[in-house]
XYZ file of C-alpha atoms in Angstrom:
778
model
C 138.487 34.454 74.958
C 138.896 34.893 78.662
C 140.507 38.370 78.206
C 137.130 39.604 77.023
C 135.991 39.416 80.607
C 138.877 40.937 82.403
C 138.649 44.507 83.872
C 142.298 45.454 84.241
C 143.939 48.481 85.764
C 147.690 49.316 86.210
C 147.488 50.916 89.700
C 145.964 50.170 93.080
C 142.581 51.836 93.906
C 142.811 55.160 95.573
C 139.584 54.564 97.400
C 136.194 52.703 97.441
C 135.040 53.776 93.983
C 138.123 52.486 92.286
C 137.990 49.236 94.180
C 136.930 45.832 92.805
C 133.723 44.585 94.277
C 133.370 40.986 95.317
C 130.140 39.159 96.686
C 128.037 36.119 97.042
C 124.691 37.833 97.188
C 124.782 38.647 100.766
C 128.419 38.879 101.962
C 130.356 41.577 100.059
C 133.975 42.878 99.960
C 135.558 45.725 98.130
C 139.293 45.234 97.368
C 141.863 47.979 96.817
C 144.717 45.883 95.366
C 147.495 47.540 97.366
C 150.884 45.905 97.455
C 152.030 44.556 100.698
C 148.999 45.544 102.696
C 145.512 44.686 101.299
C 142.257 46.145 102.385
C 138.837 44.389 102.378
C 135.862 46.672 103.191
C 133.295 44.126 104.294
C 129.455 44.280 104.138
C 126.436 42.179 104.964
C 123.152 42.729 103.053
C 121.155 42.352 106.305
C 123.261 44.825 108.433
C 121.024 48.028 108.862
C 120.687 50.490 111.634
C 117.674 50.549 113.968
C 115.131 47.750 114.303
C 111.500 46.750 113.625
C 108.964 49.527 113.298
C 106.137 50.266 115.759
C 102.868 51.994 115.073
C 102.862 55.106 113.055
C 103.362 58.121 115.420
C 100.746 60.579 116.061
C 97.263 61.035 114.964
C 96.191 60.001 111.406
C 96.497 62.802 108.949
C 94.002 61.069 106.586
C 91.331 63.849 107.407
C 93.515 66.204 105.329
C 93.044 64.136 102.170
C 89.765 65.736 101.078
C 91.057 69.299 101.711
C 94.155 68.366 99.766
C 91.868 67.150 96.717
C 89.871 70.242 96.960
C 92.866 72.408 96.634
C 94.055 70.617 93.717
C 90.818 70.688 91.938
C 90.735 74.463 92.474
C 94.131 74.790 91.100
C 95.594 75.998 94.380
C 98.815 74.122 94.193
C 100.720 76.109 96.889
C 98.018 75.137 99.391
C 98.172 71.600 98.044
C 101.843 71.548 98.791
C 101.412 72.996 102.240
C 98.639 70.420 103.025
C 101.008 67.681 101.703
C 103.652 68.586 104.161
C 101.134 68.216 107.009
C 100.463 64.717 105.785
C 103.985 63.487 106.080
C 105.554 61.337 108.846
C 108.156 62.572 111.214
C 110.989 60.226 110.207
C 113.080 58.711 107.577
C 114.402 55.311 106.381
C 117.392 53.708 108.263
C 120.746 53.257 106.773
C 122.646 50.306 105.337
C 125.764 49.735 107.534
C 129.371 48.711 106.895
C 131.117 46.128 108.883
C 134.506 47.660 108.645
C 137.712 47.089 106.865
C 140.123 44.126 107.400
C 143.650 44.740 106.551
C 146.210 41.968 105.692
C 149.959 42.854 105.580
C 151.487 40.016 103.597
C 154.664 41.354 102.077
C 157.500 43.803 102.996
C 157.425 47.265 101.683
C 159.456 47.501 98.473
C 160.070 49.019 95.183
C 157.566 47.451 92.788
C 157.256 47.019 88.997
C 154.969 45.361 86.478
C 151.953 46.014 88.686
C 148.469 44.736 87.500
C 145.183 44.230 89.146
C 142.274 42.639 87.286
C 138.764 41.598 88.136
C 137.883 38.452 86.240
C 134.190 38.747 85.440
C 133.953 35.164 84.198
C 135.364 33.742 87.397
C 134.439 36.320 89.875
C 137.826 36.805 91.314
C 140.030 39.868 91.841
C 143.809 39.520 91.393
C 146.789 41.778 92.028
C 150.239 40.801 90.732
C 153.491 42.691 90.753
C 157.331 42.141 90.880
C 159.573 43.519 93.810
C 163.150 43.287 94.716
C 162.104 40.356 96.831
C 160.319 38.399 93.898
C 156.877 38.197 92.300
C 153.626 38.249 94.190
C 150.085 37.294 93.379
C 147.051 37.932 95.716
C 143.800 36.428 94.619
C 140.330 37.152 96.184
C 136.859 35.843 95.967
C 133.665 35.581 97.887
C 132.185 32.015 97.714
C 128.546 31.435 97.850
C 128.909 27.711 98.561
C 131.275 28.331 101.414
C 129.847 31.562 102.560
C 133.293 32.984 103.097
C 135.820 35.541 101.583
C 138.954 33.719 100.417
C 142.215 35.446 99.638
C 145.347 33.509 98.730
C 148.820 35.028 98.579
C 151.633 33.335 96.786
C 155.090 34.036 95.328
C 158.671 34.320 96.507
C 158.126 38.128 97.105
C 156.193 37.271 100.314
C 158.975 35.135 101.807
C 160.883 38.321 103.058
C 157.968 39.025 105.426
C 157.820 35.997 107.531
C 155.003 37.130 110.016
C 151.893 38.267 108.216
C 149.583 40.474 110.176
C 145.833 41.261 110.480
C 144.346 44.544 111.587
C 140.666 45.794 111.486
C 139.478 49.454 111.243
C 135.948 49.540 112.673
C 133.432 52.440 111.919
C 131.317 51.636 114.887
C 131.542 52.628 118.562
C 132.502 49.968 121.197
C 133.485 47.311 118.786
C 135.665 44.616 120.309
C 138.439 43.005 118.478
C 139.991 39.645 119.818
C 143.069 37.990 118.379
C 144.245 34.445 119.093
C 146.682 31.869 117.511
C 146.083 28.029 117.588
C 147.766 25.339 115.402
C 149.576 27.697 113.294
C 146.329 29.812 112.440
C 145.991 33.367 113.349
C 142.407 34.260 114.415
C 140.723 37.696 114.672
C 137.139 38.160 115.816
C 135.468 41.485 115.648
C 132.097 42.079 117.432
C 129.845 44.979 118.040
C 126.546 46.703 117.434
C 125.429 49.098 114.654
C 123.606 52.326 115.629
C 120.121 52.262 116.855
C 119.365 55.144 114.498
C 121.139 57.026 111.624
C 119.710 60.102 110.013
C 120.161 60.309 106.202
C 123.034 62.372 104.959
C 120.927 65.083 103.679
C 119.387 65.792 107.308
C 121.297 68.306 109.378
C 119.868 67.426 112.706
C 122.059 66.331 115.628
C 122.783 63.779 116.836
C 122.821 62.142 113.367
C 124.217 58.750 114.649
C 123.070 57.300 117.946
C 124.297 53.975 119.435
C 122.199 51.953 121.979
C 123.377 51.337 125.474
C 120.921 48.697 126.438
C 121.698 45.102 127.199
C 120.044 42.270 125.240
C 117.062 40.527 126.843
C 117.136 36.905 127.958
C 116.841 35.702 124.307
C 119.739 37.837 123.186
C 117.621 40.278 121.343
C 117.325 44.200 121.414
C 114.793 46.844 120.134
C 117.346 48.365 117.892
C 120.909 48.295 116.994
C 121.602 44.702 115.892
C 124.789 42.947 116.679
C 127.382 41.637 114.095
C 130.519 39.540 114.067
C 133.511 39.153 111.754
C 135.819 36.153 112.046
C 138.961 35.862 110.132
C 141.565 33.131 109.991
C 145.042 33.501 108.507
C 147.187 30.463 107.708
C 150.660 30.623 106.249
C 152.475 27.458 105.151
C 156.123 26.552 105.326
C 156.753 27.754 101.637
C 155.357 31.230 102.583
C 152.124 30.943 100.650
C 149.072 31.937 102.733
C 145.321 31.890 102.716
C 143.040 34.264 104.417
C 139.286 32.994 105.039
C 136.640 35.541 106.526
C 132.959 35.183 107.353
C 130.425 37.526 109.000
C 127.091 37.278 110.714
C 124.494 39.899 111.450
C 121.746 39.959 113.982
C 118.930 40.280 111.545
C 116.040 37.974 112.202
C 113.253 39.365 110.008
C 111.756 42.722 109.232
C 109.191 42.365 112.029
C 111.561 40.726 114.646
C 113.737 42.091 117.252
C 117.280 41.638 116.048
C 119.916 39.795 117.949
C 122.756 41.415 119.840
C 124.081 38.061 121.139
C 127.418 38.692 119.640
C 128.949 35.593 121.087
C 126.274 33.471 119.167
C 126.899 35.473 116.092
C 130.586 35.044 116.204
C 130.244 31.255 116.681
C 128.064 31.124 113.503
C 130.716 32.972 111.542
C 133.633 31.021 112.973
C 131.803 27.685 111.995
C 131.876 28.787 108.466
C 135.414 29.723 108.614
C 136.410 26.376 110.258
C 134.502 24.370 107.618
C 136.308 26.327 104.850
C 139.649 25.835 106.468
C 139.051 22.137 106.416
C 138.779 22.118 102.670
C 141.827 22.336 100.221
C 142.051 25.654 98.606
C 141.526 24.354 95.113
C 138.190 22.710 96.240
C 136.887 25.975 97.546
C 137.900 27.791 94.355
C 136.367 25.000 92.093
C 133.068 25.089 94.011
C 132.897 28.942 93.794
C 133.634 28.903 90.115
C 131.055 26.104 89.425
C 128.371 28.061 91.322
C 129.197 31.425 89.726
C 129.449 30.170 86.220
C 126.034 28.461 86.461
C 124.744 32.123 86.301
C 127.356 33.952 84.410
C 127.637 31.273 81.524
C 123.784 31.505 80.739
C 124.331 34.092 78.031
C 126.937 36.011 76.239
C 127.295 39.246 74.296
C 130.361 39.741 72.166
C 131.590 42.895 70.368
C 135.254 41.806 69.994
C 134.851 42.056 66.168
C 133.859 45.786 66.181
C 136.610 48.206 65.744
C 136.772 51.676 67.540
C 134.225 53.851 65.920
C 134.146 57.794 66.303
C 135.960 57.496 69.642
C 133.632 54.696 70.862
C 135.279 51.523 71.879
C 132.778 48.608 71.590
C 134.973 46.528 73.698
C 134.454 48.775 76.743
C 130.702 48.705 76.097
C 130.947 45.026 76.267
C 132.892 45.050 79.416
C 130.375 47.417 81.057
C 127.595 44.935 80.051
C 129.223 41.955 81.523
C 130.299 43.922 84.530
C 126.495 44.640 85.192
C 125.753 40.922 84.955
C 128.652 40.248 87.288
C 127.413 42.768 89.895
C 123.743 41.214 89.734
C 125.115 37.667 90.307
C 127.457 38.993 93.053
C 124.580 41.126 94.986
C 121.306 39.230 94.560
C 120.712 35.635 95.092
C 117.553 33.577 96.314
C 117.305 34.120 100.104
C 119.098 37.340 100.166
C 117.924 40.928 100.575
C 117.220 42.808 97.208
C 120.066 45.121 95.950
C 119.912 48.479 97.460
C 121.417 51.787 96.028
C 124.991 50.521 96.324
C 124.189 46.807 95.736
C 125.674 45.187 98.907
C 128.811 47.506 99.003
C 129.172 50.524 101.366
C 131.988 51.980 103.476
C 129.840 54.842 105.140
C 127.911 54.787 108.335
C 125.883 57.634 106.839
C 125.971 56.555 103.053
C 124.485 58.734 100.410
C 120.703 58.622 100.499
C 121.113 56.051 103.322
C 121.986 53.435 100.616
C 118.375 52.555 101.090
C 115.644 51.288 98.625
C 114.619 54.262 96.540
C 111.618 53.094 94.693
C 110.740 55.983 92.472
C 113.076 54.452 89.887
C 116.342 53.151 91.428
C 115.250 49.817 92.949
C 113.175 48.998 89.952
C 115.942 49.679 87.595
C 118.127 47.373 89.577
C 116.205 44.373 88.241
C 115.384 45.609 84.655
C 117.970 43.190 83.045
C 117.179 40.155 85.178
C 114.751 38.278 83.042
C 116.242 39.279 79.650
C 119.630 38.082 80.525
C 118.521 34.745 82.018
C 119.074 35.850 85.711
C 115.270 36.049 86.500
C 115.741 33.881 89.615
C 118.015 36.477 90.940
C 115.050 38.802 91.275
C 113.555 36.561 93.836
C 114.716 38.814 96.810
C 112.839 41.673 95.371
C 109.685 39.601 94.802
C 109.830 38.333 98.419
C 110.613 41.833 99.774
C 107.514 43.334 97.863
C 105.356 40.608 98.977
C 106.205 41.188 102.622
C 106.050 45.064 102.256
C 102.611 44.872 100.781
C 101.482 43.205 104.030
C 101.144 44.803 107.475
C 103.602 47.765 107.024
C 102.101 48.991 103.751
C 98.601 48.386 104.903
C 99.201 50.587 107.950
C 100.545 53.254 105.753
C 97.566 53.282 103.513
C 95.047 53.466 106.346
C 97.028 56.008 108.548
C 97.946 58.509 105.821
C 95.031 58.179 103.474
C 92.147 56.235 105.108
C 92.513 53.959 102.008
C 92.242 50.279 101.309
C 94.972 48.049 100.277
C 98.610 48.928 100.894
C 101.211 51.577 99.850
C 104.889 52.430 100.165
C 106.209 55.891 99.397
C 109.528 56.694 97.815
C 111.840 55.322 100.245
C 111.962 52.073 102.201
C 114.399 50.022 103.957
C 114.952 46.478 105.405
C 112.249 47.209 108.136
C 109.819 48.053 105.304
C 109.489 51.600 106.169
C 106.371 52.815 104.056
C 105.468 56.368 105.260
C 105.945 59.671 103.488
C 109.179 61.036 104.896
C 109.687 64.460 106.264
C 110.872 66.480 103.181
C 109.806 68.312 99.991
C 106.544 66.951 98.712
C 108.159 66.517 95.188
C 109.841 63.425 96.496
C 108.480 62.704 99.987
C 104.725 62.599 99.040
C 104.967 60.194 95.993
C 102.601 57.428 97.266
C 102.982 55.054 94.033
C 106.057 53.009 95.098
C 104.011 49.833 95.686
C 102.080 50.295 92.492
C 105.268 50.286 90.449
C 106.739 47.333 92.310
C 103.423 45.497 91.678
C 103.594 46.053 88.018
C 107.147 45.050 87.757
C 106.195 41.714 89.367
C 104.502 40.920 86.124
C 107.839 40.675 84.371
C 108.254 37.287 85.894
C 104.894 36.059 84.333
C 105.909 37.647 81.113
C 108.995 35.376 80.848
C 107.648 32.385 82.773
C 103.990 32.344 81.754
C 103.281 28.993 83.467
C 104.825 29.889 86.899
C 101.500 29.313 88.818
C 103.313 29.222 92.118
C 104.588 32.677 91.693
C 101.169 34.003 90.575
C 99.426 32.414 93.495
C 101.985 33.108 96.255
C 103.531 36.466 95.307
C 101.859 38.363 92.492
C 98.173 37.939 93.245
C 98.652 38.713 96.920
C 100.502 41.918 96.213
C 98.055 43.044 93.479
C 95.286 42.388 95.836
C 96.663 45.090 98.109
C 98.052 47.521 95.445
C 94.987 47.608 93.373
C 92.410 48.672 95.969
C 95.010 51.473 97.119
C 95.260 52.740 93.446
C 91.454 52.758 93.031
C 91.225 54.692 96.297
C 93.536 57.196 94.879
C 91.413 57.925 91.826
C 88.897 60.794 91.528
C 86.863 62.332 88.650
C 88.302 65.405 87.150
C 86.223 68.155 85.703
C 85.638 66.077 82.444
C 84.611 62.959 84.384
C 87.766 61.150 83.760
C 89.531 59.339 86.600
C 93.003 60.834 87.743
C 95.147 59.938 90.634
C 94.773 62.723 93.457
C 97.081 63.692 94.983
C 99.790 62.982 92.413
C 103.449 63.935 91.849
C 106.015 63.384 89.147
C 108.968 62.085 91.120
C 111.435 64.749 92.255
C 110.303 67.339 89.839
C 108.288 70.536 90.175
C 106.303 72.989 88.216
C 105.601 76.666 88.575
C 102.350 77.769 90.167
C 100.561 80.939 88.835
C 102.581 83.307 91.073
C 105.923 81.685 90.179
C 106.277 79.398 93.303
C 107.667 75.905 92.741
C 105.117 73.243 93.554
C 104.764 69.499 93.072
C 101.378 68.175 94.016
C 98.551 68.072 91.570
C 96.329 65.362 90.125
C 97.057 62.775 87.370
C 100.775 62.879 86.573
C 101.661 60.991 83.525
C 103.587 58.434 85.532
C 100.815 57.690 87.904
C 98.258 57.401 85.241
C 100.456 54.990 83.182
C 101.361 52.839 86.265
C 97.853 52.630 87.571
C 96.612 51.555 84.002
C 99.165 48.880 83.762
C 98.391 47.672 87.193
C 94.745 47.503 86.660
C 95.146 45.845 83.176
C 97.436 43.227 84.804
C 95.069 42.535 87.647
C 92.049 42.192 85.358
C 93.964 39.635 83.219
C 95.052 37.415 86.067
C 92.199 37.930 88.656
C 90.507 34.808 89.902
C 86.854 34.012 90.757
C 87.594 35.117 94.279
C 88.567 38.582 92.995
C 85.197 39.070 91.049
C 84.250 42.407 92.882
C 87.614 44.006 92.788
C 88.069 42.939 89.185
C 84.804 44.547 88.152
C 85.933 47.725 90.021
C 89.259 47.738 88.177
C 87.555 47.127 84.727
C 85.199 50.038 85.410
C 88.091 52.329 86.440
C 90.091 51.412 83.417
C 87.135 52.524 81.152
C 87.398 56.097 82.634
C 90.980 56.381 83.399
C 92.585 59.554 81.865
C 95.498 59.026 79.254
C 98.302 61.336 79.377
C 97.943 64.191 76.786
C 100.163 65.772 74.231
C 100.919 69.351 74.904
C 100.820 72.199 72.430
C 104.537 71.667 71.405
C 103.795 67.876 70.585
C 105.434 66.571 73.651
C 103.936 64.178 76.033
C 102.971 66.168 79.106
C 104.359 65.510 82.465
C 101.401 66.759 84.290
C 97.487 66.591 83.533
C 97.404 70.463 83.464
C 99.453 72.616 81.259
C 102.062 74.038 83.539
C 105.911 74.842 83.020
C 108.333 72.497 84.515
C 110.628 74.034 87.176
C 113.506 72.007 85.808
C 113.034 71.303 82.281
C 116.203 69.071 82.059
C 115.336 67.058 85.116
C 117.197 63.735 85.581
C 113.872 61.680 85.985
C 112.001 60.655 82.866
C 108.916 59.779 84.802
C 106.372 60.888 82.259
C 107.903 58.587 79.585
C 106.995 55.566 81.569
C 104.434 54.488 79.051
C 107.250 53.776 76.601
C 109.874 52.302 78.919
C 109.496 50.353 81.181
C 105.816 50.457 80.371
C 104.184 48.872 77.257
C 101.261 51.199 76.439
C 103.199 53.290 73.824
C 104.555 51.878 70.635
C 105.045 53.365 67.284
C 102.423 50.860 65.785
C 99.561 51.203 68.300
C 99.904 54.872 69.628
C 101.921 56.753 66.984
C 100.921 60.188 68.380
C 102.054 59.321 71.885
C 105.197 57.671 70.558
C 106.129 61.001 68.722
C 105.248 62.755 72.013
C 107.730 60.674 73.917
C 110.449 61.613 71.239
C 109.734 65.216 71.559
C 109.687 65.177 75.402
C 112.894 63.444 75.529
C 114.352 65.957 73.182
C 113.153 68.663 75.421
C 114.775 66.885 78.514
C 118.043 66.344 76.760
C 118.320 69.744 75.355
C 118.134 71.151 78.832
C 120.741 68.939 80.574
C 119.031 65.713 81.510
C 121.212 62.597 81.816
C 123.663 63.983 84.247
C 123.456 60.971 86.601
C 124.497 57.328 85.670
C 121.031 55.982 86.240
C 119.363 58.766 84.354
C 121.734 58.291 81.369
C 120.812 54.535 81.523
C 117.086 55.270 81.445
C 117.793 57.516 78.376
C 119.565 54.477 76.780
C 116.477 52.363 77.315
C 114.199 54.954 75.894
C 116.497 55.269 72.776
C 116.424 51.457 72.438
C 112.616 51.670 72.298
C 112.508 54.786 70.106
C 114.870 52.994 67.689
C 117.212 55.976 67.844
C 120.705 54.576 67.195
C 122.423 57.931 67.422
C 120.942 58.703 70.822
C 121.849 55.085 71.970
C 125.366 55.525 70.911
C 125.580 59.025 72.684
C 124.171 57.407 75.874
C 126.654 54.622 75.967
C 129.490 57.026 75.210
C 128.126 59.292 78.044
C 127.964 56.218 80.542
C 131.459 55.027 79.791
C 133.419 58.382 79.520
C 131.585 60.756 81.843
C 129.505 58.799 84.304
C 131.684 55.687 85.388
C 134.627 55.311 87.508
C 137.836 53.526 86.492
C 136.314 50.414 88.229
C 133.191 50.743 85.860
C 131.086 51.547 88.823
C 128.429 53.897 87.554
C 128.349 57.137 89.361
C 125.941 59.853 90.688
C 127.267 63.440 91.062
C 127.140 64.245 94.816
C 128.876 67.519 96.225
C 128.640 66.120 99.824
C 131.298 63.449 98.961
C 135.162 64.177 98.712
C 135.182 62.773 95.288
C 132.227 64.861 94.141
C 130.542 61.460 93.087
C 129.116 58.406 94.731
C 128.506 54.868 93.366
C 124.923 54.070 92.503
C 124.525 50.581 91.049
C 121.170 51.049 89.307
C 123.099 52.870 86.474
C 125.084 49.646 85.969
C 121.908 47.595 85.757
C 120.020 49.998 83.581
C 122.892 49.983 81.207
C 122.628 46.248 80.759
C 118.871 46.396 80.137
C 119.280 49.172 77.592
C 122.112 47.506 75.685
C 120.101 44.220 75.493
C 117.037 45.969 74.003
C 119.220 47.561 71.376
C 119.569 43.881 70.104
C 116.403 42.243 70.988
C 113.005 43.536 72.313
C 109.872 41.459 72.949
C 106.292 41.725 74.113
C 103.665 39.118 74.193
C 103.675 37.169 70.829
C 106.220 39.547 69.240
C 110.070 39.579 69.135
C 112.059 42.433 67.378
C 115.484 41.635 66.096
C 118.201 44.334 66.073
C 115.755 47.197 66.488
C 118.423 49.833 67.408
C 121.756 48.456 66.537
C 124.373 51.431 67.166
C 126.642 52.516 64.479
C 129.514 51.852 66.849
C 128.677 48.013 66.872
C 129.128 46.961 63.344
C 129.890 43.327 64.138
C 128.944 41.151 67.052
C 127.024 38.184 68.439
C 124.731 37.502 71.462
C 123.696 34.168 72.808
C 120.527 33.293 74.750
C 118.818 36.579 75.134
C 115.684 35.725 76.951
C 112.224 36.914 75.556
C 108.626 37.433 76.717
C 106.943 34.191 76.417
C 109.933 32.160 77.755
C 111.722 32.002 74.439
C 115.428 32.848 73.561
C 117.360 34.291 70.847
C 120.831 33.748 69.469
C 122.114 36.218 66.809
C 125.130 37.557 64.895
C 125.576 40.455 62.702
C 128.266 41.630 60.232
C 128.729 45.013 58.704
C 125.637 46.157 60.503
C 123.419 43.472 59.009
C 121.932 40.400 60.514
C 124.065 37.244 59.714
C 122.452 34.475 61.651
C 119.455 33.912 64.051
C 118.448 31.056 66.190
C 115.077 31.072 67.905
C 114.419 28.529 70.735
C 110.888 28.007 71.950
C 110.131 28.028 75.669
C 106.823 26.519 74.814
C 104.631 25.772 71.698
C 103.525 29.311 70.466
C 103.018 31.049 67.224
C 104.831 34.434 67.333
C 105.664 37.452 65.177
C 109.410 38.060 64.466
C 110.204 41.499 63.195
C 113.499 41.699 61.325
C 115.602 44.759 60.343
C 114.455 44.514 56.535
C 111.755 43.095 54.530
C 114.421 41.325 52.433
C 115.460 39.318 55.399
C 111.877 38.448 56.027
C 111.515 37.098 52.622
C 114.574 35.052 52.946
C 113.210 33.600 56.192
C 109.985 32.601 54.392
C 111.820 29.963 52.455
C 112.862 28.378 55.569
C 111.275 25.800 58.112
C 108.861 27.055 60.666
C 107.928 30.417 58.963
C 104.146 30.570 58.270
C 103.775 33.956 56.641
C 105.608 37.262 55.868
C 104.055 40.713 55.890
C 106.613 43.564 55.368
C 109.414 42.990 57.854
C 107.412 40.694 60.117
C 107.376 36.892 59.872
C 104.702 34.593 61.668
C 106.783 31.727 63.152
C 105.643 28.430 64.782
C 107.900 27.747 67.835
C 107.913 24.392 69.474
C 108.988 24.027 73.127
C 112.635 23.405 73.647
C 113.141 23.189 69.901
C 115.493 25.512 67.794
C 114.979 27.209 64.407
C 118.240 28.335 62.907
C 118.510 30.900 60.018
C 121.622 32.114 58.080
C 121.536 35.197 55.845
């Protein structure tokens, strides 16, 4: 039913976090749904402050690496922190910028009734409808990928009382110019300007925080920093009163290593050409093309809880809506050829957004793409893949050499559209984490997990990145007192521990997260390395044999650090040390039972002390619960996301005292929730699929269609009264796999059906054929 996909609210948005988000991967709009005067806050994925980076400033601090390692080996962690600060760069990433807010006045002020606004997740449209003394009104808005424009249509007798519709524009940028014109019954508005040449992060108190350039473009129209932008809007009202608004925008971004354009006349022409082309098409053609394009992504899979009743205050239908909203956001904010999604996807209204709305790669950027492959949207991860391949090039190599004298490439915890790679100026607990490229390199393997035969991706993206990430990882390893290899220096992102004198410190060797990620990276590389990689492969294989495994502490919990220390924040929001269970693959109940129990204990400790107070953290808890097969914890995480950590709009939030509402939108929580909920139903690793491993009690009945699995296969399933009712397996290629079912009784039932080779306990060995389906009814 279409109503399953409607996010409906009975009042206009009071601000950005209650707005409805629209986008085509690059051009975004947040819509308030206000009667009479609608607001469209506009964004482009390529509109960032500053410009391409130059050489790393100052002399190389790499000579400090050995003294730093010596301090760590001696247990002098205060000195290690102090040296780490001396190894930081002087700057920060730049900030994702808003275009501004276009306001359309389309109806007279009047008393209204019957107000409704909805976001149709199946059609990617926002609608606002209401009745007034002048009649009914409907405003429909969408952002089309085929046309590259925002389209808003206004209809109904209620707008006839307001003959002259009007456009206005609120710009957040200095010296923006607004021009209006009218021709052939069309009202035109053109906005041009430049974004700042530098913007300091919101957490930096230095002044001036925002600086605009005053230089003129060179002969080619380019500048060193402060790119240009243009917004072009056209409003046409027909004789019957109905109207359409078409908007497009263009930025001066020309590449991460290219001077951006500030030729605003040329940018305005490019935007106007798209608007003109859209005006030449019938409205219905624009709408149909948009729906066809969008549905080609959205209809790839489904997840339905409409048959599950409310359970202990948990409404499964809201969980289902949150799930589809996350899929909607991915389709709307990441497409082949765009930039990857930042902390807020592609939507932002602040010149100094929270944490610069940058790419925070110690969890957030990776989480943005966790659900892509399993929900059939793997091609939408292409922007991240391309970004990582570029970042592992010159900028990452410069950072590795300059800061560590190391081979390969590195990126620290923050990056931006210009591929900033240095350790920022700040506390070592976050600034000096050097493993960003390692994590991104590991995540590239997801594509090959789900598309094992994608040789083009392996050759052009994965192997080139691994050939940079692996040498850096190897150069970060040193022998500890027992002869095992540990990363040094090493931090556990954003957490600290107490030194012997009670001081809070962060830098040591062999944090659990670094050890787990390096192990996965080296194993992946050894598995895919070619003959040309023989020497590096041998080095990686030798390191794997000596690489230290994170240990279990005296309480039975998996330790966050390689030394027994006390965490300064026991309930920390990051679950970095649990990487080996999720998103990693080393730890499972079957192969590493002690470590599996250690993860459970460590998570218990985190939660007992307040972890999960941010949306993305709660989403990561949900993912951990799925792999731990902890149904009660999964239910609690879903409840926490929906009732405590999401706005009315279903944007997942992050508490932030610096913002008026006390919270900001952070999109990774939405994406992490989709990944976690999917893994409650189906999990997979090479040659193994698990069916209903962690079905929550609040989901007694439901179905899912076309969940993708490792190996390129897919699963349809339904369940009733908490028990599996039907299962369809479609082979992506010919392969014998193990399928683990909820009970051994179900496995025995499957044994009597076609395609099942053997049964052992709850596990069936099944022969899949490419593109063929096996159907089972229970």
